[in-house]
mmCIF file of C-alpha atoms in Angstrom:
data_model
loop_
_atom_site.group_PDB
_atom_site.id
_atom_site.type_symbol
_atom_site.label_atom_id
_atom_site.label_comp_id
_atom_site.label_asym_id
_atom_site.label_seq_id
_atom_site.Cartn_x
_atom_site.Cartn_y
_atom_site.Cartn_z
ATOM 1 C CA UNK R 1 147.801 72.523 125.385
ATOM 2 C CA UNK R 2 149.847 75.062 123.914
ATOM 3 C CA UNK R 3 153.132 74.234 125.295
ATOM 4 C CA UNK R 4 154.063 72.926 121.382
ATOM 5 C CA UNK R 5 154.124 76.598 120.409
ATOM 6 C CA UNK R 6 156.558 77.702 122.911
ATOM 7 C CA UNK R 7 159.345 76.705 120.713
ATOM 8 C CA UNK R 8 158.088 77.972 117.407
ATOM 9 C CA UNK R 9 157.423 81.311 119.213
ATOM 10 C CA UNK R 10 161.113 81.693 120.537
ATOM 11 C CA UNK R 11 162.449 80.799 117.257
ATOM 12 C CA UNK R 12 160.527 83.489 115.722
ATOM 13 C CA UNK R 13 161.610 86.301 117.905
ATOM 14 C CA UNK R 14 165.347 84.976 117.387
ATOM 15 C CA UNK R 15 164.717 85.063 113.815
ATOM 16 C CA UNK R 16 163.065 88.534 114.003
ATOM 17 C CA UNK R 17 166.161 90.042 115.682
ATOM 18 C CA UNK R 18 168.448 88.586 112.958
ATOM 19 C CA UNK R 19 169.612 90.992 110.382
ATOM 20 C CA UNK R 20 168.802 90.713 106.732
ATOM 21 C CA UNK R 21 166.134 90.490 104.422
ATOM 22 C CA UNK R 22 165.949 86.210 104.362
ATOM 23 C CA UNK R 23 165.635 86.497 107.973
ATOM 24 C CA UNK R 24 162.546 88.690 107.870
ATOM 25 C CA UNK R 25 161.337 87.066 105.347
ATOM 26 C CA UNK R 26 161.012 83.654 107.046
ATOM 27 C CA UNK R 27 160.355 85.237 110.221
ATOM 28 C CA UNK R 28 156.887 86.746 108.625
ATOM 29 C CA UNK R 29 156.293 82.866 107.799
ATOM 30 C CA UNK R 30 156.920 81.834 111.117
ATOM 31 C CA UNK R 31 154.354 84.858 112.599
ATOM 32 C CA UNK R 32 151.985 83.402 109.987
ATOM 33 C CA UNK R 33 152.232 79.927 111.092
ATOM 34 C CA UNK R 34 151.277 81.212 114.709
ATOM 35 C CA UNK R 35 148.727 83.505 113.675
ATOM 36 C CA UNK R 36 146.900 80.546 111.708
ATOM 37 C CA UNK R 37 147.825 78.270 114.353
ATOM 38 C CA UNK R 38 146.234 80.127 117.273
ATOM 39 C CA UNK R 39 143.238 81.390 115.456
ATOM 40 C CA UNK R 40 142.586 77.387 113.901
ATOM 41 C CA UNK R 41 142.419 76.681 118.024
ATOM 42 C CA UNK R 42 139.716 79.643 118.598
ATOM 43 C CA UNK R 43 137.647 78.175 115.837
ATOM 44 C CA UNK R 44 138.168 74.384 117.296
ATOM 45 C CA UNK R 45 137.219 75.854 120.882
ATOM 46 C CA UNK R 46 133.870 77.240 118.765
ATOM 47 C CA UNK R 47 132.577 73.893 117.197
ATOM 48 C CA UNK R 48 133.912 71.403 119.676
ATOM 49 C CA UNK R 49 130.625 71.238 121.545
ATOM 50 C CA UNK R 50 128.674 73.093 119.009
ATOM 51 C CA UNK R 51 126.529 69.740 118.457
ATOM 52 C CA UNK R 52 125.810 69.592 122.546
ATOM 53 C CA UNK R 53 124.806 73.488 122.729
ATOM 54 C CA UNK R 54 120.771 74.116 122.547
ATOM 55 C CA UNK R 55 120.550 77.751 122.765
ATOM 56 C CA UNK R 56 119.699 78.231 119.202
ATOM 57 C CA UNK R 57 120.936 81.853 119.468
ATOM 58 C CA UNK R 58 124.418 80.473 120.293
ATOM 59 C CA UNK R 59 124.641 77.817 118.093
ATOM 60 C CA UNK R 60 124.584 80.922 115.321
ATOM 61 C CA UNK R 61 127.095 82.929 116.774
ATOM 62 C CA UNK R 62 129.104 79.904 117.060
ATOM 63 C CA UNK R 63 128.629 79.330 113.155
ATOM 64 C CA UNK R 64 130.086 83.210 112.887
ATOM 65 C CA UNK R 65 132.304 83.386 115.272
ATOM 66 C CA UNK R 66 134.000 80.631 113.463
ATOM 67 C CA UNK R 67 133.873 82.076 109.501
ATOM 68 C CA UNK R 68 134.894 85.529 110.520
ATOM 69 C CA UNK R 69 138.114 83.910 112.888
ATOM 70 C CA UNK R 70 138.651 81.669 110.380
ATOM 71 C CA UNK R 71 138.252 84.305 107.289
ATOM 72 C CA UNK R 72 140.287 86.629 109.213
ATOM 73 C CA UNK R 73 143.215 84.433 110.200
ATOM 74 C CA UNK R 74 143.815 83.538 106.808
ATOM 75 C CA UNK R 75 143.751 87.181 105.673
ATOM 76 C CA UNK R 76 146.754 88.080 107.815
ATOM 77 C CA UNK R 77 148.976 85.620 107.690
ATOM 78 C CA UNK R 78 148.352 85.659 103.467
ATOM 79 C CA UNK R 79 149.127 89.408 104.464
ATOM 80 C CA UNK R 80 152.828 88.228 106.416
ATOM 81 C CA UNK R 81 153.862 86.592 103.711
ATOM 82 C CA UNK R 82 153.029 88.508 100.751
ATOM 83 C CA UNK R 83 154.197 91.574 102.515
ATOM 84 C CA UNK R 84 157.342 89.951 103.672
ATOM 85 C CA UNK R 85 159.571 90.065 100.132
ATOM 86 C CA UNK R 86 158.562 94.310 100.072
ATOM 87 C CA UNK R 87 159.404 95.292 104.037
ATOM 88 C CA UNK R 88 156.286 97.930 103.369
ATOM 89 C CA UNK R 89 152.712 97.349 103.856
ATOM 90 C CA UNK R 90 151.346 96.916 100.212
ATOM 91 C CA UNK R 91 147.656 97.099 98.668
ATOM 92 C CA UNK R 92 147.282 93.431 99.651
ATOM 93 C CA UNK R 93 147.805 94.548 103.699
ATOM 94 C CA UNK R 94 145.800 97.472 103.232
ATOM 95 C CA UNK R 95 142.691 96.223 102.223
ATOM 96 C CA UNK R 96 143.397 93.245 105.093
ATOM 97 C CA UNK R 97 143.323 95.876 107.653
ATOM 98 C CA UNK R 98 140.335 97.083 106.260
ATOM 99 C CA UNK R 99 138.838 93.767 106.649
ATOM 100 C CA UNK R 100 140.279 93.663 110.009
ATOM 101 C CA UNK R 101 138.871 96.807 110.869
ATOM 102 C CA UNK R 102 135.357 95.899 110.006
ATOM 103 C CA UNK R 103 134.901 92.691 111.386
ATOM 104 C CA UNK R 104 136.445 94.064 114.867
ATOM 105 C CA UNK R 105 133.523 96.983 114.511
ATOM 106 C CA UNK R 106 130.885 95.105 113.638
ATOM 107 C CA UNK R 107 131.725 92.476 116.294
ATOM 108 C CA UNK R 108 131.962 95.673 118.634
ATOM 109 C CA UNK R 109 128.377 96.795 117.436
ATOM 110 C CA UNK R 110 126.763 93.145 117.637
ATOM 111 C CA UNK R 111 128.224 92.603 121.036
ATOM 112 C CA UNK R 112 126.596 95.850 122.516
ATOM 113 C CA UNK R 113 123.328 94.153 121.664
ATOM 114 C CA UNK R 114 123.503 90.569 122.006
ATOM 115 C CA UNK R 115 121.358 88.425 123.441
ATOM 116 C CA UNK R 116 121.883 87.474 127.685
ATOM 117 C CA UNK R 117 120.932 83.333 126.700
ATOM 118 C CA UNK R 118 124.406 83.605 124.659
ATOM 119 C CA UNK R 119 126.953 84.643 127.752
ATOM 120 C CA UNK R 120 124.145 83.733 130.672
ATOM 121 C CA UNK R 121 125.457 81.802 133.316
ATOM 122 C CA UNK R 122 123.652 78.266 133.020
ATOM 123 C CA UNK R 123 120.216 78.267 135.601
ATOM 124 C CA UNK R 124 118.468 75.349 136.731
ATOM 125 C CA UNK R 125 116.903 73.189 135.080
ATOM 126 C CA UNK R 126 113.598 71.432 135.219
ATOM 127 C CA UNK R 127 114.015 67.612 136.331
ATOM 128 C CA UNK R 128 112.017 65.918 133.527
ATOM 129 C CA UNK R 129 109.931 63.898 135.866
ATOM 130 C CA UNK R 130 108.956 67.281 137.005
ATOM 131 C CA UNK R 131 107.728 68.869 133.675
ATOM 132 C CA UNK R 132 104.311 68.885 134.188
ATOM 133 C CA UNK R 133 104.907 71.943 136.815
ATOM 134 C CA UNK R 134 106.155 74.225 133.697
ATOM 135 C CA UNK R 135 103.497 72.432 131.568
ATOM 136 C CA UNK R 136 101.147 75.770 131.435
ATOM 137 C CA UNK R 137 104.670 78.086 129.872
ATOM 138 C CA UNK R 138 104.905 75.405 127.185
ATOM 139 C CA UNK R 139 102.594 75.871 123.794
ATOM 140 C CA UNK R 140 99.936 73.205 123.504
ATOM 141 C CA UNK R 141 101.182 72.015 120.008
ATOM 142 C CA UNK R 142 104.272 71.063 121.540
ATOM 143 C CA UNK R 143 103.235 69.301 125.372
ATOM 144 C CA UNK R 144 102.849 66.074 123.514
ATOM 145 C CA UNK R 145 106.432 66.319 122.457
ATOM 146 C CA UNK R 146 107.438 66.938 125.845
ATOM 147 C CA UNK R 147 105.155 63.980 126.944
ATOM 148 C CA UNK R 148 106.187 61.664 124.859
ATOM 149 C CA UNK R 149 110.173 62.895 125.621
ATOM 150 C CA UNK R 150 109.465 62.378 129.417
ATOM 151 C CA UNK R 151 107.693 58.519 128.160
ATOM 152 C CA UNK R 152 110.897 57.624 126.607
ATOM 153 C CA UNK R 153 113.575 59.044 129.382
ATOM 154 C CA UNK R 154 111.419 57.147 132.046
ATOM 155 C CA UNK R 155 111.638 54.239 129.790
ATOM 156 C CA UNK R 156 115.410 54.368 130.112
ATOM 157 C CA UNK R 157 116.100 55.680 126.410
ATOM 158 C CA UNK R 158 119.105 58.031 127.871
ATOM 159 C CA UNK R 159 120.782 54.746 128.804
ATOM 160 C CA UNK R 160 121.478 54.160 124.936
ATOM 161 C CA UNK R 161 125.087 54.993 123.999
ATOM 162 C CA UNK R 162 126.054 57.631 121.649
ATOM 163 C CA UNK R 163 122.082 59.340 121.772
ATOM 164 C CA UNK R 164 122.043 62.376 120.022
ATOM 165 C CA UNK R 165 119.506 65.118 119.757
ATOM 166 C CA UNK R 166 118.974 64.288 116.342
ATOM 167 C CA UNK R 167 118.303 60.235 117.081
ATOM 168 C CA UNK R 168 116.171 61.232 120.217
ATOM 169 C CA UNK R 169 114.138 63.966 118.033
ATOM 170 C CA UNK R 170 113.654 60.783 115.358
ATOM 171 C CA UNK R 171 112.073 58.723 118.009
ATOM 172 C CA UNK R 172 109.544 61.597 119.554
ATOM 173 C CA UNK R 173 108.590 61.965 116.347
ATOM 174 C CA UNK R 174 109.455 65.734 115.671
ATOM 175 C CA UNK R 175 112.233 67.811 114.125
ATOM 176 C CA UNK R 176 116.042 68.143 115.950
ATOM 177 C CA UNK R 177 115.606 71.763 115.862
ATOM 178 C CA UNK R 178 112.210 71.634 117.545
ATOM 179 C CA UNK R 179 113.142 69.321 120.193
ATOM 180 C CA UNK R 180 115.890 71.658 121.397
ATOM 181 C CA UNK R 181 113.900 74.190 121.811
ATOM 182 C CA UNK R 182 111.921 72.767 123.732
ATOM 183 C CA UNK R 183 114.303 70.895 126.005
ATOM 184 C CA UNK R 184 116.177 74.387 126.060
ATOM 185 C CA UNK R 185 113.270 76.885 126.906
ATOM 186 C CA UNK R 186 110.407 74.277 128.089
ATOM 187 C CA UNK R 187 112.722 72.710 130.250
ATOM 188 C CA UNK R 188 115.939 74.897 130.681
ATOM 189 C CA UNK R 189 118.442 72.955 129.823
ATOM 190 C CA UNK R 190 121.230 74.841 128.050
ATOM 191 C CA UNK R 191 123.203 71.715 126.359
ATOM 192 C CA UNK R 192 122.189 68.053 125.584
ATOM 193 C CA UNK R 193 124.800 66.602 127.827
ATOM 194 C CA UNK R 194 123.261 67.980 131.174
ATOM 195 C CA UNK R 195 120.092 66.390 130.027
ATOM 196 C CA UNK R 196 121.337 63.358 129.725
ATOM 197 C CA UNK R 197 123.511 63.517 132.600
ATOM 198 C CA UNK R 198 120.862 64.424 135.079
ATOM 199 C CA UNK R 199 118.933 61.169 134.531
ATOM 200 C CA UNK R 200 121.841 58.858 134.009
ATOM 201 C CA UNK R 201 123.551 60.193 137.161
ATOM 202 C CA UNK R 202 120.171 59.956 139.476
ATOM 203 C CA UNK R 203 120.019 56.198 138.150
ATOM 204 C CA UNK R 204 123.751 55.976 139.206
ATOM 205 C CA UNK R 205 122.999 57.340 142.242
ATOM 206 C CA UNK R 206 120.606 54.505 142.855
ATOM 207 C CA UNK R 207 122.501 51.176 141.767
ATOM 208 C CA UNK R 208 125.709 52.622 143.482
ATOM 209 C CA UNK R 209 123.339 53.152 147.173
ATOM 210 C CA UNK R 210 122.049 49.426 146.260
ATOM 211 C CA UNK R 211 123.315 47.138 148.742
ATOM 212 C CA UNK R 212 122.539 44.028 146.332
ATOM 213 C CA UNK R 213 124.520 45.875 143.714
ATOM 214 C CA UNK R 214 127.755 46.407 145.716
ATOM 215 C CA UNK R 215 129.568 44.024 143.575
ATOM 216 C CA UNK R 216 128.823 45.469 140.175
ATOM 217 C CA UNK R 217 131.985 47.215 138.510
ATOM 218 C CA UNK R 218 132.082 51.145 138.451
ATOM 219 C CA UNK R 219 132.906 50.566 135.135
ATOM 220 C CA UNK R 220 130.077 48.630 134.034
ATOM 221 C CA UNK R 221 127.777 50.808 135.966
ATOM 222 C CA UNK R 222 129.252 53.740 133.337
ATOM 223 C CA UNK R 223 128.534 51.713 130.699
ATOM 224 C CA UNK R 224 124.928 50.423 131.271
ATOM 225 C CA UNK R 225 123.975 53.610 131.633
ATOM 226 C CA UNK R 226 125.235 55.012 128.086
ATOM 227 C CA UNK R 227 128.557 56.747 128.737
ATOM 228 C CA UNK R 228 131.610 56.307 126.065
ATOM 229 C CA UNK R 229 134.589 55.847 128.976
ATOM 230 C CA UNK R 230 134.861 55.408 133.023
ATOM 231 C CA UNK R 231 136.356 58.843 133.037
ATOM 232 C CA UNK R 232 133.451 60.850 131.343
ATOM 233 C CA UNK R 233 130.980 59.103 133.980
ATOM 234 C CA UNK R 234 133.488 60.137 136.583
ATOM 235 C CA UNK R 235 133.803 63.373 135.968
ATOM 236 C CA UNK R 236 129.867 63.789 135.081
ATOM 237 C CA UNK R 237 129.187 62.313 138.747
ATOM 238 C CA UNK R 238 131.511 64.261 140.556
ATOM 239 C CA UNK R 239 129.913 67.504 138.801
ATOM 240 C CA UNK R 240 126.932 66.665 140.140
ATOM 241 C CA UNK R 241 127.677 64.926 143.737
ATOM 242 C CA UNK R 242 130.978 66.484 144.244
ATOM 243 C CA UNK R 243 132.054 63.144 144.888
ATOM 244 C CA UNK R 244 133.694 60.201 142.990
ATOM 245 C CA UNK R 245 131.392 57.308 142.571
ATOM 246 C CA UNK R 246 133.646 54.956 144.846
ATOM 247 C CA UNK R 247 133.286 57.730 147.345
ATOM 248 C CA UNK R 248 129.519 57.816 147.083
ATOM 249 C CA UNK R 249 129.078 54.288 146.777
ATOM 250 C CA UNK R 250 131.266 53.825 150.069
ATOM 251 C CA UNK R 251 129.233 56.395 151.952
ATOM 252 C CA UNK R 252 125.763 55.147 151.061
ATOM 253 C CA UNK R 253 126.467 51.932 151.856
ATOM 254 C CA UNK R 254 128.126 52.790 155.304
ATOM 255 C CA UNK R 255 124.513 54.309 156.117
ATOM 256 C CA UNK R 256 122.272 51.607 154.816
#
């Protein structure tokens, strides 16, 4: 949320208007408090799922999107408040500009060719109990991967809390990077969490239509099945059902 700002911004443009060279001066601090501010919550929007994402190609521009924002938003505001004290752009805010100037260009230049898996919208996926009907667009080195990845999902290894790509590539017995490429482009998922979600959600789907399970707790439902909090099962179930689970549950049961 960036209701917090609100104030700091208003103050700033009061300050701005006030006369004087103290004034200016701390107004220039108070622009490069925002700047840093606002560009710090671009890079936190970049790596806050970064770990989830398996398009490789993403995960990289991720990685850069971050260093240049990051590079960047320290240049100007170091730029505000040198320049501040001198009320004139000096060598120090010229060669920032500069830097400015090239990072906007070669973002410009990048953009015109990048790649449609980074800004695709997400496709569907391939159920992994249904692999086998891709098996002949995966490379042979790598079907007993996928194999032994469907072995251990129908084994119930995606109820195990916290699972990571890295854990699950440990147990398969392959590399992290490997395995999300292969649950990426062999079976076209575009993040870990969907993965996941798709099998824990069709086993919610079937405890919560269980008549004999009709006393069992939402909430321990959630938590057999791997997820951290009631609301992240919630909100993973309605994505999928566009339903709540009480809601599901109710209706299933009204028909059995």
């Amino acid at each position: 949320c960036l209701w917090p700002v609100l104030p700091v911004a208003i103050a700033h443009g009061v300050v701005r208007a006030m006369p004087g060279t103290f004034a200016a001066g701390i107004g220039e601090i108070v622009a490069a408090s925002l700047i840093l501010f606002f560009m710090g919550h671009a890079v936190l929007l970049a790596v806050r799922h970064m770990a989830d994402d398996l398009v490789v190609h993403r995960r990289g521009f991720r990685v850069f999107f971050s260093l240049t924002v990051g590079v960047l938003g320290i240049a100007v505001a170091l730029t505000k408040i040198w320049d501040a004290p001198h009320g004139v752009m000096t060598a120090f805010g010229q060669v920032e500009a500069v830097l400015s100037f090239a990072i906007a260009l070669s973002f410009a230049l990048w953009a015109l060719k990048a790649r449609d898996d980074i800004f695709a919208l997400p496709e569907a996926a391939t159920p992994i109990g249904e692999a086998e009907q891709r098996i002949d667009t995966i490379a042979p080195e790598d079907r007993p991967i996928i194999a032994r990845l469907k072995d251990e999902m129908a084994r119930g290894r995606y109820r195990e809390p916290g699972l990571t790509v890295g854990s699950l590539a440990t147990i398969v017995g392959t590399t992290e990077h490997r395995l999300r490429r292969l649950i990426n482009q062999g079976l076209g998922y575009r993040n870990f969490s969907c993965f996941l979600n798709e099998a824990r959600i069709n086993d919610a789907k079937g405890i919560l239509s269980d008549p004999d399970e009709s006393r069992r707790q939402i909430v321990q439902v959630a938590f057999d099945l791997g997820y951290g909090s009631i609301a992240s099962f919630n909100r993973a179930f309605r994505d999928a059902t566009g339903m709540s689970p009480t809601v599901f549950r109710r209706r299933e049961l009204e028909r059995a």
